[in-house]
Amino acid sequence: MTGLVVSRGDDLVADLAGGALYAALVHLAVLLVAPRTRPTTAAGTALGVCVVVELAQLTDVPAAVATAWPPAAYVLGTTFVATDLAAYAAGVGVVTVVDVLAVDVLARRRTGRSATVRAEPPRGPRT
């Protein structure tokens, strides 16, 4: 719902916020389809999908699909905007941070320890 409200704006802030929300939604969709996916894998997949969709806007295909079925414009867009790529990275970044923190919190509840891998000090003779 927030994405639809933001999409009604016509300034740069609304465009960036819409792009970030779009990327966050794609990231959450990846996690919904594959819930055990590592956070970095989900982030890379979501960002990859967003970049492919944005680059596809350099062709006439998304505009043609949106002409045939107007709601597709909300998913595919119609016009390439380079700043959207930065917005996608920001949106995916926020969801990734939340995902990593959630995984850590859940692991602590189950095991009583942090899920973060911690390096042990090197073993060997002390000098």
XYZ file of N, CA, C and O in Angstrom:
508
model
N 0.827 -1.189 0.000
C 0.000 0.000 0.000
C 0.871 1.252 0.000
O 0.581 2.193 -0.716
N 1.933 1.235 0.800
C 2.821 2.399 0.862
C 3.423 2.686 -0.506
O 3.556 3.839 -0.907
N 3.784 1.631 -1.231
C 4.359 1.795 -2.563
C 3.409 2.493 -3.511
O 3.816 3.335 -4.311
N 2.121 2.169 -3.427
C 1.141 2.823 -4.297
C 0.984 4.292 -3.932
O 0.845 5.140 -4.808
N 1.022 4.604 -2.651
C 0.923 5.999 -2.217
C 2.136 6.781 -2.703
O 2.021 7.872 -3.252
N 3.327 6.207 -2.520
C 4.557 6.869 -2.932
C 4.599 7.046 -4.446
O 5.082 8.054 -4.950
N 4.045 6.084 -5.185
C 4.096 6.154 -6.645
C 3.281 7.312 -7.206
O 3.446 7.681 -8.366
N 2.439 7.893 -6.404
C 1.644 9.044 -6.856
C 2.449 10.340 -6.854
O 2.061 11.315 -7.459
N 3.595 10.354 -6.165
C 4.456 11.542 -6.156
C 5.194 11.659 -7.477
O 5.334 10.693 -8.224
N 5.660 12.853 -7.770
C 6.351 13.043 -9.047
C 7.734 13.669 -8.871
O 8.329 14.131 -9.832
N 8.256 13.640 -7.657
C 9.587 14.208 -7.445
C 10.607 13.084 -7.251
O 10.263 11.903 -7.230
N 11.871 13.453 -7.129
C 12.950 12.475 -7.008
C 12.806 11.625 -5.744
O 13.039 10.417 -5.774
N 12.393 12.242 -4.643
C 12.248 11.507 -3.386
C 11.197 10.401 -3.532
O 11.407 9.271 -3.101
N 10.081 10.727 -4.159
C 9.035 9.722 -4.364
C 9.530 8.606 -5.273
O 9.250 7.427 -5.032
N 10.294 8.964 -6.298
C 10.826 7.957 -7.217
C 11.800 7.030 -6.496
O 11.727 5.807 -6.644
N 12.694 7.597 -5.685
C 13.660 6.779 -4.949
C 12.975 5.908 -3.900
O 13.313 4.731 -3.742
N 12.011 6.475 -3.194
C 11.280 5.703 -2.182
C 10.509 4.561 -2.837
O 10.495 3.432 -2.323
N 9.896 4.833 -3.966
C 9.174 3.788 -4.686
C 10.110 2.679 -5.134
O 9.776 1.495 -5.032
N 11.278 3.043 -5.634
C 12.259 2.041 -6.061
C 12.740 1.190 -4.899
O 12.873 -0.031 -5.018
N 13.001 1.832 -3.761
C 13.460 1.094 -2.580
C 12.373 0.145 -2.082
O 12.655 -1.008 -1.722
N 11.127 0.612 -2.076
C 10.026 -0.252 -1.640
C 9.808 -1.411 -2.608
O 9.518 -2.538 -2.194
N 9.959 -1.142 -3.898
C 9.835 -2.200 -4.910
C 10.889 -3.277 -4.669
O 10.586 -4.473 -4.659
N 12.123 -2.851 -4.456
C 13.208 -3.810 -4.225
C 12.992 -4.584 -2.931
O 13.262 -5.788 -2.862
N 12.509 -3.902 -1.900
C 12.222 -4.589 -0.634
C 11.137 -5.648 -0.841
O 11.241 -6.756 -0.308
N 10.137 -5.333 -1.642
C 9.078 -6.299 -1.928
C 9.626 -7.496 -2.703
O 9.292 -8.646 -2.403
N 10.483 -7.248 -3.680
C 11.095 -8.348 -4.439
C 11.927 -9.220 -3.495
O 11.860 -10.451 -3.547
N 12.693 -8.583 -2.605
C 13.509 -9.337 -1.641
C 12.613 -10.194 -0.742
O 12.902 -11.368 -0.500
N 11.536 -9.617 -0.247
C 10.622 -10.383 0.603
C 9.968 -11.523 -0.180
O 9.740 -12.602 0.376
N 9.699 -11.319 -1.466
C 9.147 -12.386 -2.304
C 10.148 -13.534 -2.439
O 9.760 -14.708 -2.392
N 11.418 -13.194 -2.591
C 12.456 -14.234 -2.656
C 12.459 -15.041 -1.356
O 12.507 -16.271 -1.375
N 12.380 -14.357 -0.230
C 12.374 -15.051 1.066
C 11.099 -15.864 1.273
O 11.119 -16.899 1.927
N 10.001 -15.414 0.700
C 8.748 -16.158 0.802
C 8.828 -17.455 -0.003
O 8.398 -18.517 0.450
N 9.417 -17.371 -1.191
C 9.547 -18.549 -2.050
C 10.598 -19.521 -1.504
O 10.426 -20.736 -1.572
N 11.684 -18.981 -0.968
C 12.782 -19.808 -0.455
C 13.184 -19.304 0.934
O 14.186 -18.609 1.090
N 12.405 -19.657 1.958
C 12.628 -19.075 3.288
C 13.953 -19.436 3.952
O 14.407 -18.726 4.833
N 14.593 -20.499 3.548
C 15.866 -20.895 4.172
C 17.080 -20.349 3.423
O 18.208 -20.714 3.724
N 16.825 -19.483 2.479
C 17.912 -18.892 1.697
C 18.761 -18.000 2.591
O 18.240 -17.266 3.427
N 20.069 -18.069 2.405
C 20.957 -17.186 3.165
C 20.652 -15.731 2.816
O 20.297 -15.438 1.675
N 20.803 -14.832 3.769
C 20.489 -13.426 3.512
C 21.229 -12.836 2.306
O 20.631 -12.109 1.510
N 22.506 -13.163 2.158
C 23.251 -12.592 1.039
C 22.788 -13.166 -0.300
O 22.759 -12.458 -1.308
N 22.406 -14.432 -0.304
C 21.889 -15.046 -1.539
C 20.550 -14.424 -1.913
O 20.310 -14.108 -3.086
N 19.688 -14.248 -0.933
C 18.390 -13.616 -1.193
C 18.585 -12.187 -1.682
O 17.901 -11.742 -2.614
N 19.529 -11.475 -1.080
C 19.796 -10.093 -1.488
C 20.307 -10.036 -2.922
O 19.845 -9.208 -3.725
N 21.233 -10.905 -3.249
C 21.770 -10.922 -4.607
C 20.714 -11.275 -5.635
O 20.655 -10.671 -6.721
N 19.862 -12.226 -5.294
C 18.783 -12.617 -6.204
C 17.804 -11.460 -6.412
O 17.435 -11.145 -7.547
N 17.398 -10.831 -5.319
C 16.448 -9.719 -5.417
C 17.039 -8.559 -6.209
O 16.370 -7.995 -7.087
N 18.274 -8.211 -5.907
C 18.898 -7.105 -6.631
C 19.057 -7.459 -8.107
O 18.830 -6.616 -8.985
N 19.414 -8.699 -8.391
C 19.534 -9.141 -9.780
C 18.224 -9.019 -10.535
O 18.185 -8.537 -11.675
N 17.128 -9.442 -9.905
C 15.809 -9.327 -10.539
C 15.481 -7.858 -10.806
O 15.036 -7.502 -11.910
N 15.713 -7.015 -9.828
C 15.420 -5.586 -9.991
C 16.241 -4.967 -11.128
O 15.711 -4.183 -11.925
N 17.509 -5.308 -11.192
C 18.375 -4.757 -12.240
C 17.925 -5.249 -13.616
O 17.859 -4.468 -14.575
N 17.571 -6.519 -13.720
C 17.104 -7.051 -15.005
C 15.820 -6.345 -15.436
O 15.666 -5.962 -16.604
N 14.889 -6.151 -14.502
C 13.643 -5.458 -14.829
C 13.939 -4.025 -15.279
O 13.375 -3.543 -16.265
N 14.844 -3.356 -14.565
C 15.180 -1.966 -14.932
C 15.858 -1.910 -16.302
O 15.522 -1.059 -17.135
N 16.799 -2.800 -16.546
C 17.492 -2.799 -17.839
C 16.552 -3.184 -18.978
O 16.724 -2.719 -20.111
N 15.550 -4.008 -18.683
C 14.565 -4.363 -19.708
C 13.799 -3.126 -20.180
O 13.314 -3.093 -21.314
N 13.739 -2.113 -19.334
C 13.046 -0.881 -19.703
C 13.774 -0.112 -20.797
O 13.226 0.822 -21.369
N 14.999 -0.514 -21.093
C 15.715 0.085 -22.219
C 15.173 -0.442 -23.555
O 15.507 0.081 -24.612
N 14.352 -1.485 -23.484
C 13.711 -2.033 -24.680
C 12.246 -1.580 -24.690
O 11.772 -0.946 -23.751
N 11.523 -1.950 -25.722
C 10.103 -1.600 -25.819
C 9.185 -2.643 -25.180
O 7.979 -2.449 -25.126
N 9.748 -3.740 -24.697
C 8.940 -4.850 -24.202
C 8.075 -4.459 -23.000
O 6.855 -4.688 -23.025
N 8.629 -3.873 -21.921
C 7.756 -3.541 -20.783
C 6.637 -2.557 -21.150
O 5.504 -2.708 -20.679
N 6.929 -1.592 -21.995
C 5.893 -0.639 -22.412
C 4.800 -1.337 -23.219
O 3.612 -1.044 -23.045
N 5.194 -2.286 -24.063
C 4.208 -3.022 -24.855
C 3.325 -3.888 -23.954
O 2.107 -3.959 -24.145
N 3.941 -4.532 -22.968
C 3.172 -5.348 -22.025
C 2.222 -4.460 -21.229
O 1.051 -4.808 -21.019
N 2.691 -3.291 -20.789
C 1.853 -2.366 -20.023
C 0.718 -1.808 -20.868
O -0.362 -1.523 -20.344
N 0.935 -1.653 -22.155
C -0.135 -1.202 -23.053
C -1.208 -2.282 -23.166
O -2.399 -1.984 -23.141
N -0.765 -3.532 -23.244
C -1.711 -4.640 -23.352
C -2.442 -4.889 -22.035
O -3.626 -5.226 -22.023
N -1.723 -4.740 -20.925
C -2.319 -4.956 -19.602
C -1.752 -3.905 -18.653
O -0.673 -4.086 -18.072
N -2.438 -2.784 -18.471
C -1.910 -1.646 -17.699
C -1.366 -1.956 -16.301
O -0.367 -1.352 -15.901
N -1.935 -2.883 -15.521
C -1.342 -3.156 -14.204
C 0.105 -3.659 -14.265
O 0.846 -3.560 -13.290
N 0.524 -4.199 -15.396
C 1.903 -4.677 -15.538
C 2.909 -3.552 -15.386
O 4.067 -3.794 -15.025
N 2.488 -2.323 -15.619
C 3.399 -1.182 -15.470
C 3.896 -1.048 -14.037
O 5.015 -0.593 -13.806
N 3.099 -1.486 -13.057
C 3.530 -1.420 -11.658
C 4.643 -2.419 -11.369
O 5.460 -2.217 -10.473
N 4.684 -3.506 -12.102
C 5.699 -4.537 -11.897
C 6.911 -4.322 -12.792
O 8.052 -4.406 -12.347
N 6.663 -4.019 -14.059
C 7.748 -3.931 -15.044
C 8.246 -2.516 -15.299
O 9.332 -2.342 -15.837
N 7.451 -1.507 -14.936
C 7.831 -0.138 -15.275
C 7.766 0.057 -16.780
O 7.450 -0.859 -17.536
N 8.092 1.263 -17.225
C 8.077 1.526 -18.662
C 9.259 2.369 -19.119
O 9.585 2.378 -20.292
N 9.903 3.069 -18.184
C 10.972 3.992 -18.547
C 12.201 3.736 -17.680
O 12.101 3.704 -16.452
N 13.356 3.606 -18.325
C 14.605 3.403 -17.594
C 15.000 4.695 -16.874
O 14.992 5.773 -17.456
N 15.330 4.563 -15.591
C 15.836 5.681 -14.783
C 17.023 5.141 -13.991
O 16.851 4.260 -13.137
N 18.205 5.660 -14.260
C 19.426 5.133 -13.642
C 19.405 5.225 -12.118
O 19.936 4.338 -11.436
N 18.785 6.261 -11.570
C 18.758 6.404 -10.111
C 17.960 5.287 -9.435
O 18.149 5.031 -8.248
N 17.099 4.627 -10.197
C 16.352 3.504 -9.623
C 17.291 2.389 -9.175
O 17.011 1.689 -8.200
N 18.413 2.232 -9.865
C 19.365 1.185 -9.490
C 19.902 1.412 -8.076
O 20.048 0.466 -7.296
N 20.181 2.665 -7.733
C 20.639 2.984 -6.371
C 19.521 2.749 -5.358
O 19.758 2.249 -4.250
N 18.304 3.095 -5.743
C 17.164 2.881 -4.847
C 16.959 1.395 -4.598
O 16.654 0.982 -3.470
N 17.136 0.569 -5.627
C 17.001 -0.871 -5.454
C 18.044 -1.388 -4.470
O 17.740 -2.205 -3.600
N 19.272 -0.928 -4.613
C 20.341 -1.363 -3.706
C 20.010 -0.978 -2.267
O 20.217 -1.768 -1.336
N 19.462 0.220 -2.078
C 19.101 0.663 -0.726
C 17.979 -0.190 -0.146
O 18.041 -0.612 1.017
N 16.956 -0.448 -0.938
C 15.837 -1.263 -0.462
C 16.255 -2.673 -0.104
O 15.882 -3.208 0.942
N 17.070 -3.274 -0.958
C 17.573 -4.623 -0.685
C 18.482 -4.600 0.544
O 18.440 -5.506 1.376
N 19.276 -3.553 0.676
C 20.174 -3.435 1.822
C 19.424 -3.398 3.141
O 19.810 -4.074 4.106
N 18.348 -2.635 3.192
C 17.562 -2.539 4.428
C 16.962 -3.891 4.791
O 17.045 -4.338 5.941
N 16.377 -4.571 3.808
C 15.777 -5.879 4.099
C 16.851 -6.889 4.497
O 16.639 -7.719 5.374
N 18.018 -6.798 3.892
C 19.111 -7.718 4.241
C 19.543 -7.522 5.695
O 19.742 -8.500 6.427
N 19.688 -6.286 6.117
C 20.069 -6.011 7.512
C 19.015 -6.570 8.462
O 19.333 -7.242 9.449
N 17.748 -6.329 8.160
C 16.675 -6.844 9.011
C 16.689 -8.373 9.009
O 16.521 -9.010 10.058
N 16.920 -8.981 7.857
C 16.972 -10.440 7.746
C 18.112 -11.012 8.587
O 17.929 -11.971 9.344
N 19.295 -10.419 8.486
C 20.451 -10.898 9.263
C 20.174 -10.766 10.756
O 20.444 -11.696 11.531
N 19.616 -9.650 11.166
C 19.304 -9.459 12.587
C 18.245 -10.446 13.057
O 18.342 -10.999 14.157
N 17.246 -10.703 12.229
C 16.192 -11.649 12.601
C 16.747 -13.059 12.734
O 16.398 -13.786 13.670
N 17.606 -13.464 11.810
C 18.225 -14.788 11.881
C 19.035 -14.909 13.164
O 18.982 -15.926 13.859
N 19.771 -13.865 13.512
C 20.589 -13.888 14.719
C 19.719 -13.986 15.974
O 20.002 -14.772 16.877
N 18.653 -13.206 16.018
C 17.759 -13.235 17.182
C 17.112 -14.608 17.327
O 17.046 -15.168 18.421
N 16.640 -15.180 16.222
C 16.014 -16.505 16.283
C 17.010 -17.576 16.722
O 16.669 -18.474 17.489
N 18.244 -17.476 16.249
C 19.261 -18.445 16.645
C 19.570 -18.332 18.132
O 19.769 -19.343 18.813
N 19.611 -17.119 18.640
C 19.858 -16.939 20.078
C 18.739 -17.545 20.911
O 18.987 -18.128 21.962
N 17.526 -17.386 20.457
C 16.395 -17.942 21.207
C 16.440 -19.464 21.235
O 16.063 -20.088 22.212
N 16.887 -20.060 20.125
C 16.950 -21.520 20.054
C 18.125 -22.089 20.821
O 18.011 -23.107 21.476
N 19.282 -21.458 20.694
C 20.502 -22.043 21.250
C 21.072 -21.281 22.430
O 21.958 -21.785 23.095
N 20.618 -20.080 22.620
C 21.185 -19.268 23.678
C 22.491 -18.606 23.270
O 23.168 -17.999 24.074
N 22.877 -18.755 21.987
C 24.117 -18.145 21.484
C 23.807 -17.363 20.220
O 22.791 -17.552 19.584
N 24.743 -16.534 19.829
C 24.616 -15.764 18.598
C 24.875 -16.662 17.397
O 25.690 -17.574 17.444
N 24.191 -16.398 16.284
C 24.400 -17.160 15.054
C 25.596 -16.633 14.281
O 26.054 -17.251 13.346
N 26.096 -15.495 14.674
C 27.233 -14.910 13.976
C 28.467 -15.766 14.206
O 28.760 -16.177 15.324
N 29.175 -16.063 13.143
C 30.386 -16.869 13.258
C 31.485 -15.986 13.843
O 31.768 -14.917 13.336
N 32.076 -16.455 14.884
C 33.145 -15.696 15.528
C 34.439 -16.488 15.408
O 34.470 -17.678 15.668
N 35.470 -15.805 15.046
C 36.771 -16.465 14.893
C 37.355 -16.735 16.275
O 37.298 -15.894 17.168
N 37.920 -17.914 16.421
C 38.592 -18.245 17.679
C 40.014 -17.733 17.599
O 40.606 -17.673 16.518
N 40.599 -17.405 18.738
C 41.986 -16.959 18.703
C 42.887 -18.078 18.234
O 42.592 -19.258 18.453
N 43.975 -17.758 17.547
C 44.860 -18.813 17.037
C 45.461 -19.601 18.201
O 45.775 -19.056 19.241
N 45.612 -20.889 17.969
C 46.229 -21.740 18.985
C 47.660 -22.000 18.591
O 47.983 -22.110 17.430
N 48.474 -22.103 19.535
C 49.886 -22.363 19.254
C 50.739 -21.876 20.390
O 50.239 -21.386 21.418
N 52.021 -22.014 20.253
C 52.907 -21.622 21.351
C 52.847 -20.114 21.563
O 52.780 -19.337 20.630
N 52.854 -19.759 22.820
C 52.875 -18.332 23.166
C 54.315 -17.907 23.314
O 55.142 -18.625 23.834
N 54.601 -16.753 22.846
C 55.982 -16.253 22.976
C 56.075 -15.143 23.961
O 55.197 -14.527 24.384
